[in-house]
Coordinates of C-alpha atoms and ligand atoms in Angstrom, one line a residue:
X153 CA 8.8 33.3 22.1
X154 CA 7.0 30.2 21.9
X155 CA 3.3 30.1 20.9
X156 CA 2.0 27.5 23.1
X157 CA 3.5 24.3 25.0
X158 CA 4.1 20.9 23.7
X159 CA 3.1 19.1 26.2
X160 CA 1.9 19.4 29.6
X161 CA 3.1 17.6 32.9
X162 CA 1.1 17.6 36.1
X163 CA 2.1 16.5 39.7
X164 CA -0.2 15.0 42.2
X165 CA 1.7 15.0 45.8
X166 CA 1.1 12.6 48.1
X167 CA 0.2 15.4 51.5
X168 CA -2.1 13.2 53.3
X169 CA -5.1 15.2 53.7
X170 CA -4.8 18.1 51.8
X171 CA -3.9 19.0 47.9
X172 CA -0.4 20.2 46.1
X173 CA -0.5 20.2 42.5
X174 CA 2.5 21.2 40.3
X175 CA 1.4 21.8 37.0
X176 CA 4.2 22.3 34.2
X177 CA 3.6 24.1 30.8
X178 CA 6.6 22.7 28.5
X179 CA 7.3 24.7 25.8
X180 CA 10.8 23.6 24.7
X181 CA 13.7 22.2 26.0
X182 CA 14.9 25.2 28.1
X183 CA 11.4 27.2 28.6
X184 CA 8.9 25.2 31.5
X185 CA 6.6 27.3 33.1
X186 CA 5.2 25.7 36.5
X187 CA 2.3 26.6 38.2
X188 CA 1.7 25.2 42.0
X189 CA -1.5 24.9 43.0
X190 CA -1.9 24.6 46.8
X191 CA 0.5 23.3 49.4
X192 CA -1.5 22.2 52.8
X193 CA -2.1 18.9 55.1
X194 CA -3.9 17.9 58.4
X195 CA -2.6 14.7 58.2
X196 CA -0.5 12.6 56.7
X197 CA -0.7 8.2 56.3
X198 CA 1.2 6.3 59.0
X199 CA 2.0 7.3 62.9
X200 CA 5.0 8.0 62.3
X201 CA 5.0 10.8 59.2
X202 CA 5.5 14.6 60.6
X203 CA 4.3 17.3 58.7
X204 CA 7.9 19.4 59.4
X205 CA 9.6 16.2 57.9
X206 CA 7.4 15.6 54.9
X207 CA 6.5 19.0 53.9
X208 CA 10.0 20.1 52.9
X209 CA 10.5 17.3 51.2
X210 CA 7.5 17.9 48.9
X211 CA 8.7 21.4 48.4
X212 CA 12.4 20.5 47.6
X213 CA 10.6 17.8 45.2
X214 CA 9.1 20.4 43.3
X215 CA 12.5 22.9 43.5
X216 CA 14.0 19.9 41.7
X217 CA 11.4 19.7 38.9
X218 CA 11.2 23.3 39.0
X219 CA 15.2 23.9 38.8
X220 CA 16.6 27.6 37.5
X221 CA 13.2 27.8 35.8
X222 CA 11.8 28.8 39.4
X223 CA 8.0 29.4 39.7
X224 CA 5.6 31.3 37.2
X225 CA 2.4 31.1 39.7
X226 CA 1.0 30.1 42.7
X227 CA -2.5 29.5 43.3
X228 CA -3.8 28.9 46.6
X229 CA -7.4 28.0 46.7
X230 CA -8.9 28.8 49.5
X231 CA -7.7 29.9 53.5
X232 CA -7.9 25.7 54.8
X233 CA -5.0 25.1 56.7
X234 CA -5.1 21.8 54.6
X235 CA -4.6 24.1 51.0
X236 CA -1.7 26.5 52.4
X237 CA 0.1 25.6 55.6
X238 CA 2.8 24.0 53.9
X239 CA 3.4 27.5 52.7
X240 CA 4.0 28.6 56.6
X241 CA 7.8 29.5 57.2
X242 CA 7.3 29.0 61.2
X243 CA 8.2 25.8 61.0
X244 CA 5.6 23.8 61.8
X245 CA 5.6 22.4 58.6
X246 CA 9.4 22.4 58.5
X247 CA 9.1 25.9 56.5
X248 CA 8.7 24.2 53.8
X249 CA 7.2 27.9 52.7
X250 CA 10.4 29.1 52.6
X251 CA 11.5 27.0 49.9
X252 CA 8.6 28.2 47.8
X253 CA 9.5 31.8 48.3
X254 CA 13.0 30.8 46.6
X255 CA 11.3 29.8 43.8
X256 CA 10.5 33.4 43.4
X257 CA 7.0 33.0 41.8
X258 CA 5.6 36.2 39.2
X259 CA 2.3 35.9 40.7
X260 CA -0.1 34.9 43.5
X261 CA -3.3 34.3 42.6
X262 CA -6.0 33.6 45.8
X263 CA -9.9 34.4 46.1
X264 CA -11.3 37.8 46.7
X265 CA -12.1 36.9 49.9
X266 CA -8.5 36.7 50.1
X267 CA -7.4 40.4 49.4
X268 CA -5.6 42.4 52.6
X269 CA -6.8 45.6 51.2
X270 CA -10.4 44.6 51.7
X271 CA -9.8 44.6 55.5
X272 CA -8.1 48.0 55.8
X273 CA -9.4 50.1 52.9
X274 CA -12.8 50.0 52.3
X275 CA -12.5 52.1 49.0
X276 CA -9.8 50.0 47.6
X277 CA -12.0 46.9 47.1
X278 CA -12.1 45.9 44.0
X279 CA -15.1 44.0 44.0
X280 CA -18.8 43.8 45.9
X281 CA -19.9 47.0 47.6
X282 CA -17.1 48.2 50.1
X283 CA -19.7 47.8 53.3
X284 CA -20.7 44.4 52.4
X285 CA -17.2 43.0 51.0
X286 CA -15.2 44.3 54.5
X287 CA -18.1 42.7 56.4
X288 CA -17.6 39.5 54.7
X289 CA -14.1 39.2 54.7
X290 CA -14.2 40.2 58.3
X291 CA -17.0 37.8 58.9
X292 CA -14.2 34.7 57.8
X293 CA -11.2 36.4 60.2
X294 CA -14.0 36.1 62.7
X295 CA -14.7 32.2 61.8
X296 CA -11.0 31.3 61.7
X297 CA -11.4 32.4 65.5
X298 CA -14.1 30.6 66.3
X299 CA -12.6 27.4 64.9
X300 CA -9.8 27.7 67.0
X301 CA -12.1 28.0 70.2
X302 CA -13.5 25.0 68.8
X303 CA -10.5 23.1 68.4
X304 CA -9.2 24.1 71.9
X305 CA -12.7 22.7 73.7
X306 CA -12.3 19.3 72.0
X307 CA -8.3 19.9 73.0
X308 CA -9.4 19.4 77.2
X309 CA -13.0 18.2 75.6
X310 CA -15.9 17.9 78.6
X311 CA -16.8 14.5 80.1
X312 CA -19.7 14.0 78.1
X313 CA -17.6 14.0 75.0
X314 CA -17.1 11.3 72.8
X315 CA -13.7 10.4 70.8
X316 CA -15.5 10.4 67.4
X317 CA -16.8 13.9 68.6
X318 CA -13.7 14.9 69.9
X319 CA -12.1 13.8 67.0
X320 CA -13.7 15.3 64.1
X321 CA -14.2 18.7 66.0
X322 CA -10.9 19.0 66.6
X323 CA -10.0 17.8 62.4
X324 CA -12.5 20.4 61.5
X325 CA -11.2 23.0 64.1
X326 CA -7.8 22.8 63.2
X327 CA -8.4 22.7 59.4
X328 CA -10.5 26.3 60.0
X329 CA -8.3 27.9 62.2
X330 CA -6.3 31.1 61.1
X331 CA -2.6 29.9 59.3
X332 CA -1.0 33.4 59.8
X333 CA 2.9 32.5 58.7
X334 CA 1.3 30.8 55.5
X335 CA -0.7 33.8 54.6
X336 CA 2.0 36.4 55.1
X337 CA 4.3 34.4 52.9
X338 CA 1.7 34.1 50.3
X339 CA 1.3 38.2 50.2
X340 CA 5.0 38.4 50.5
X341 CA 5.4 36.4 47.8
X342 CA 2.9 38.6 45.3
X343 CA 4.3 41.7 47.0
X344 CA 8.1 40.9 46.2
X345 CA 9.2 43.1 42.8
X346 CA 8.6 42.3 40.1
X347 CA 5.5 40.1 41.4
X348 CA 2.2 39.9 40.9
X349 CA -0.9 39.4 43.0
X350 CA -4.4 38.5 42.0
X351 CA -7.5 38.2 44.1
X352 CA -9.9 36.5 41.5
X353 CA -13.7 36.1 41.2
X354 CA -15.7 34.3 38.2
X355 CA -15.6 36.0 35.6
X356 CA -12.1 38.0 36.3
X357 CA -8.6 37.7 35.0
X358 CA -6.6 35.4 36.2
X359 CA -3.2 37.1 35.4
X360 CA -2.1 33.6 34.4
X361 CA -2.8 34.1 30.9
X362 CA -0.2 36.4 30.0
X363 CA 2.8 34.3 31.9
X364 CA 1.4 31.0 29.8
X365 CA 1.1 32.0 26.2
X366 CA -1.6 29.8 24.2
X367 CA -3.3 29.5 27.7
X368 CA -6.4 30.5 28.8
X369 CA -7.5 30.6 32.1
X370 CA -11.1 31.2 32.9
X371 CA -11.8 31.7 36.6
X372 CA -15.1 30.1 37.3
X373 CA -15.4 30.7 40.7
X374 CA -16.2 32.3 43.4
X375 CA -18.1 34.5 42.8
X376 CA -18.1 37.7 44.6
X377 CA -21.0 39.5 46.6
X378 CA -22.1 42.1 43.6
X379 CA -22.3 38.4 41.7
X380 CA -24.1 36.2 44.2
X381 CA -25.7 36.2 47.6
X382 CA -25.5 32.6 47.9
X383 CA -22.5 32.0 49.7
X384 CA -23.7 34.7 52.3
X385 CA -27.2 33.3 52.8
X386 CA -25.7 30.1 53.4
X387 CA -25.1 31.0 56.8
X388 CA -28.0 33.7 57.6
X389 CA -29.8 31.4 57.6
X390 CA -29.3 29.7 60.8
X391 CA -30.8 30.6 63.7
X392 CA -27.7 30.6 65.9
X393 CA -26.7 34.2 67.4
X394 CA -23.4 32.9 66.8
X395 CA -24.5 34.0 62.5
X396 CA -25.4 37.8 63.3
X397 CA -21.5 38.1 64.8
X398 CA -20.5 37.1 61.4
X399 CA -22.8 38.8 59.7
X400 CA -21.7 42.5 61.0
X401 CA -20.8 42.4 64.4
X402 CA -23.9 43.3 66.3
X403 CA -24.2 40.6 68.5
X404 CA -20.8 41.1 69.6
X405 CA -18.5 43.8 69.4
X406 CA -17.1 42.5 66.3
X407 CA -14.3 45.1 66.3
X408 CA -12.9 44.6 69.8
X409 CA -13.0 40.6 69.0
X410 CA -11.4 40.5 65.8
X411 CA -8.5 43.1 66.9
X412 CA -7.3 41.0 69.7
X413 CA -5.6 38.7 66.9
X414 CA -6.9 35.9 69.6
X415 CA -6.9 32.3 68.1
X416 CA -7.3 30.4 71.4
X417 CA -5.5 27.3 71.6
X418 CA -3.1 27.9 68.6
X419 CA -0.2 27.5 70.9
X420 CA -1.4 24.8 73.0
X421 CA -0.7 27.3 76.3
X422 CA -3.2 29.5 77.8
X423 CA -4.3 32.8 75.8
X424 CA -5.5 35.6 77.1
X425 CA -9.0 35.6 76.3
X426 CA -9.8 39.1 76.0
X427 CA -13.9 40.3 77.8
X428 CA -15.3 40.7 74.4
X429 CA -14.6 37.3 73.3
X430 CA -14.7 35.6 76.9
X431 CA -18.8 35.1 77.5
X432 CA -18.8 33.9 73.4
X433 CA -16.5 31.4 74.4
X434 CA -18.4 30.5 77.5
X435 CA -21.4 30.7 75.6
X436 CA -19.8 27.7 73.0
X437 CA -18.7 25.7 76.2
X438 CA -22.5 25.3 77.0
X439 CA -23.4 23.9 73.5
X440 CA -24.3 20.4 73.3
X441 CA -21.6 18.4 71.3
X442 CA -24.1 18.2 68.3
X443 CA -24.4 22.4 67.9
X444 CA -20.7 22.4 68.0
X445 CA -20.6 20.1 65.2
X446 CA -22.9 22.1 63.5
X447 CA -21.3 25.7 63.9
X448 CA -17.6 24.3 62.5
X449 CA -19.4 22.2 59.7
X450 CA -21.1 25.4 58.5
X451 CA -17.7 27.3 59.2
X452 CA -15.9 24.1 57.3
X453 CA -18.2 24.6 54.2
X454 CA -18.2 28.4 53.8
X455 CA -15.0 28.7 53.6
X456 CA -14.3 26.1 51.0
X457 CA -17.6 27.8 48.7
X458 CA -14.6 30.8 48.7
X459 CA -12.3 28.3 46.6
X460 CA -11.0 29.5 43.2
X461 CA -12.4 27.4 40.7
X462 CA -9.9 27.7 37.6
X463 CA -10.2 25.7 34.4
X464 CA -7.4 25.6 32.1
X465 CA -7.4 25.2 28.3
X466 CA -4.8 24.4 26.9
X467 CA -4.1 22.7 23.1
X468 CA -7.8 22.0 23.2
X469 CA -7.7 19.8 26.5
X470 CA -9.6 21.2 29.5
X471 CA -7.8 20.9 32.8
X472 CA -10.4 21.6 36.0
X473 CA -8.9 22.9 39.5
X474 CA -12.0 23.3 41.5
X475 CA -10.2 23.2 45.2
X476 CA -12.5 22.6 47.7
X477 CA -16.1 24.2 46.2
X478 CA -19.2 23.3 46.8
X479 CA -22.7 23.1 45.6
X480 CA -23.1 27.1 46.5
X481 CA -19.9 27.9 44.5
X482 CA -20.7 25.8 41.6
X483 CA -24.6 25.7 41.0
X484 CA -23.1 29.9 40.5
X485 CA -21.0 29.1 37.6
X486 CA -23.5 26.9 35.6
X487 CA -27.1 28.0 36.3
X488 CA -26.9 31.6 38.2
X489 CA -24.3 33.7 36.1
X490 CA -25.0 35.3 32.8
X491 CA -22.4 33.1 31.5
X492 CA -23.5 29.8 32.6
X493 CA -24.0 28.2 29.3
X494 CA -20.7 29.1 28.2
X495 CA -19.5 27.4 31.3
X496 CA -21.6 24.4 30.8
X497 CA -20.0 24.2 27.7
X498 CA -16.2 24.4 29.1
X499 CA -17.5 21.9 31.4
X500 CA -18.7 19.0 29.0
X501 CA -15.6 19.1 27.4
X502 CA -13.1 18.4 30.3
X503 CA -10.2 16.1 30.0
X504 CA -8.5 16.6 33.2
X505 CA -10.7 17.1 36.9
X506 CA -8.8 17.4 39.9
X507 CA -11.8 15.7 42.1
X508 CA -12.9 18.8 44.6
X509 CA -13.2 18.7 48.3
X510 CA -11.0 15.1 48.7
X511 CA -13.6 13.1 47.0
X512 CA -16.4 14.1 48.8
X513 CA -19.7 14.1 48.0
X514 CA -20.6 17.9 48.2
X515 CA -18.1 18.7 46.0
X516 CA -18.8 17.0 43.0
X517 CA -22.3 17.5 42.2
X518 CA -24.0 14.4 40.5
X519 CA -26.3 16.4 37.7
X520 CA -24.4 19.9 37.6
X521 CA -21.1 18.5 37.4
X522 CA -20.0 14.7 36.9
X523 CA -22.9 13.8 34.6
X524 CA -22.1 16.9 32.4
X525 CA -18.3 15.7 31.7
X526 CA -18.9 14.2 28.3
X527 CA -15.6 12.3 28.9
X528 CA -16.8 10.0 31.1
X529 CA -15.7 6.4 29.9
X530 CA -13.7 8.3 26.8
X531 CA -10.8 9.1 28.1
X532 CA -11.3 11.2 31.1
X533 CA -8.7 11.7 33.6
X534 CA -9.3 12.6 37.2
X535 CA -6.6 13.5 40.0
X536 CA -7.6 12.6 43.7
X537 CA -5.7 14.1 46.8
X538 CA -7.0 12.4 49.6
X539 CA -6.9 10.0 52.8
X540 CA -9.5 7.9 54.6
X541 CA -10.5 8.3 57.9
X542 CA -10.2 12.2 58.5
X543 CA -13.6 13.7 57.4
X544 CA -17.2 12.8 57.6
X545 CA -18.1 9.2 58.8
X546 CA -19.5 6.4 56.3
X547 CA -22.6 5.7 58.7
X548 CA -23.8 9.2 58.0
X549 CA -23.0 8.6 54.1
X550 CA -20.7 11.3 54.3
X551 CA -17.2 9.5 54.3
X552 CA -14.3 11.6 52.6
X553 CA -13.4 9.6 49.9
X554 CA -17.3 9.4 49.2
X555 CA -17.2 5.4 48.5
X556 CA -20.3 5.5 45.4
X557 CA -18.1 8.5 43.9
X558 CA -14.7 6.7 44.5
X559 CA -16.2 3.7 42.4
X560 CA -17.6 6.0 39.7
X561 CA -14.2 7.8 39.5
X562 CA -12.2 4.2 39.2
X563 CA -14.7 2.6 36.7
X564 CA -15.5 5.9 34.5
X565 CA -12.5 7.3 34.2
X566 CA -8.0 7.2 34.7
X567 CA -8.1 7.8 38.4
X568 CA -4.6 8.9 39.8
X569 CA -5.1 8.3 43.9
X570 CA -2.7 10.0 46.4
X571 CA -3.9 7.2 48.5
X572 CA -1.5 4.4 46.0
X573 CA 1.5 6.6 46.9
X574 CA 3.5 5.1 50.2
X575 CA 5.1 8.1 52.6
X576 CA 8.8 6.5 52.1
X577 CA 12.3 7.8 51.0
X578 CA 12.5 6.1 48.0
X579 CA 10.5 7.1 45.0
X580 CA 8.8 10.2 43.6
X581 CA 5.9 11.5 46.6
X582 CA 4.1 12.4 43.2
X583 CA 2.0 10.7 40.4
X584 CA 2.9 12.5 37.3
X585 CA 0.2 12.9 34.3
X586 CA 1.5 13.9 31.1
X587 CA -0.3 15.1 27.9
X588 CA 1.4 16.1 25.0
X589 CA -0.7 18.7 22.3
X590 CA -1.5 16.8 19.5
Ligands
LIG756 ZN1 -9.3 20.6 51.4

């Protein structure tokens, strides 16, 4: 068996807003190992691109690159529809999922947050203290709800509504709301024999390791409960009542709300909203457009401080897949854990950054992060997924792509830019990066 690849290959796909990576390990002419790392948008360049059009032809791109090789892994980041809808199989994204599955991958590594076992067996967790873990884990089921309550009152919005309002409520509410088909096939697909699944937390095994020899894989994030509080005190702190129905269910009867399987407005028709939920919905349609904003942003930024953070070494270059994670999930991995200085180590010496959150600015932290890459102006490459015009506004300095880091990531280092590629027939919907081991 081969002792380590020869080179490495890695695919940036052009989904709009969202991320697909396809990251290929050659080790000789008839052993490639590939490893796809998310598969999502909410919205792809141009009026006239559908996401049940484009998606399987992103998926069938990377069954041609992958061939009889098939799949080794599939990492999905975090729950945003924009990381893992493309791996739905209702069709909404044309099941592009479904083409995945073919590829038969040996493992499906997601966040701890991600595992079903923490939602129906307590004892089985296999991280944080059983109470705390289920009432977390429940606590994001219950925000993927709210979201789509959200979405649905910026769907018919209220007079005083605005279309900037609108539109950003219903972005974020969309991009938060519950993407059942994709998560099924993404435990299928670590549930099929022979397969492998992996909820991950910093510090843990990744499982990749051992499919990828002369790999290692160190999960930096998230961290889980026992590790942190941060990511939970992000959100006791606000004074909304809304925070103590996430935070166990007392305000509401968190059981008889989350058991009703109710996304309202997932189906465009009208659901039925079941008592428990009903005066919590009427209670939302009496915010003022501003507290809205505020509930799904919060909703918007938990969920992506869940993302796996995986950093790849590979013939002495560092690769870095951060999804989505914020300042909460990072300022964990170097200054909190009892490893940090390792980590700040791993981190000066990166070669490869897949910019987090689209380019935005809470995702790249200037002095935790970006300053540290040693790199910077020596080499450093940097992958961007993104589009303009879908998150955060540039009057409120919170444009996604951030402008300031968008200059810093052109003039500092090789930026490849999902926003160069054109949505067309012709041509590969990928930039391809390849490093060969030296
Ligand atoms: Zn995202």
């Amino acid at each position: 068996m081969a002792k380590g690849p020869k080179s490495i290959e890695i695919r940036t796909y052009q989904v709009g807003f969202g991320d697909c990576f396809l990251l290929s390990f050659i080790y000789g002419d008839k052993d490639n190992r590939h490893v796809l790392i998310d598969f999502g948008t909410t919205g792809l360049p141009g009026r006239t691109a559908k996401p049940s059009v484009h998606m399987p032809k992103i998926a069938n791109h990377v069954l041609s690159v992958c061939g009889a090789d098939g799949l080794t892994a599939v990492v999905a980041t975090h729950r945003h529809a924009d990381h893992i809808n493309g791996f739905g199989t209702d069709g909404k994204t044309g099941k592009s999922g479904s083409i995945i599955a073919s590829l038969k991958p040996k493992l499906v590594v997601q966040p701890w947050t991600e595992d079903p076992a923490a939602r129906k067996d307590a004892k089985k967790a296999t991280t944080g203290s059983p109470r705390s873990r289920k009432s977390f884990v429940a606590g994001l089921a219950a925000m993927n709800d709210v979201a789509g309550m959200i979405a649905r009152i910026a769907k018919n919005p209220p007079p005083w509504m605005s279309a900037s309002l609108q539109k950003e409520l219903t972005f974020l509410g969309m991009d938060n709301i519950a993407n059942k088909s994709a998560i099924e096939n993404l435990i299928g697909m670590g549930r099929r024999k022979g397969a492998k699944a992996v909820f991950a937390h910093h510090g843990s095994q990744s499982g990749l390791d051992k499919l990828l020899p002369g790999v290692k894989v160190h999960v930096l994030g998230p961290p889980d409960l026992t590790q942190t509080e941060k990511i939970r005190k992000q959100r006791s702190r606000d004074p909304d009542q809304f925070w103590h129905l996430i935070s166990g269910g007392s305000a509401v009867s968190g059981k008889n709300f989350l058991s009703t399987g109710f996304v309202a407005g997932s189906n465009g028709k009208n659901p039925k909203v079941p008592p428990s939920a009903r005066w919590f919905r009427d209670r939302l349609e009496r915010l003022n457009g501003q507290q809205l904003l505020e509930i799904v942003r919060t909703l918007d930024q938990q969920m992506n401080n869940t993302s796996l953070i995986l950093l790849f070494e590979v013939f002495g270059k560092k690769l870095l897949f951060p999804g989505d994670a914020q300042i909460e999930n990072w300022s964990y991995a170097f200054e909190d854990a009892p490893d940090a200085k390792k980590t700040q180590g791993l981190l000066a010496a990166v070669d490869v950054y897949k910019v987090g959150h689209h380019g935005s600015l809470n995702a790249t932290p200037k002095q935790g992060l970006w300053e540290r890459f040693s790199k910077r102006d020596k080499g450093l490459k940097t992958l961007l997924s993104t589009m303009p015009g879908k998150h955060g506004s540039s009057r409120s300095h919170t444009e996604v792509p951030r402008s300031t880091l968008l200059k810093e990531l052109e003039t500092r280092s090789a930026l490849q830019n999902t926003m160069s590629l054109k949505i067309s027939d012709k041509g590969d919907p990928c930039h391809v990066l390849r490093i060969k081991a030296s």
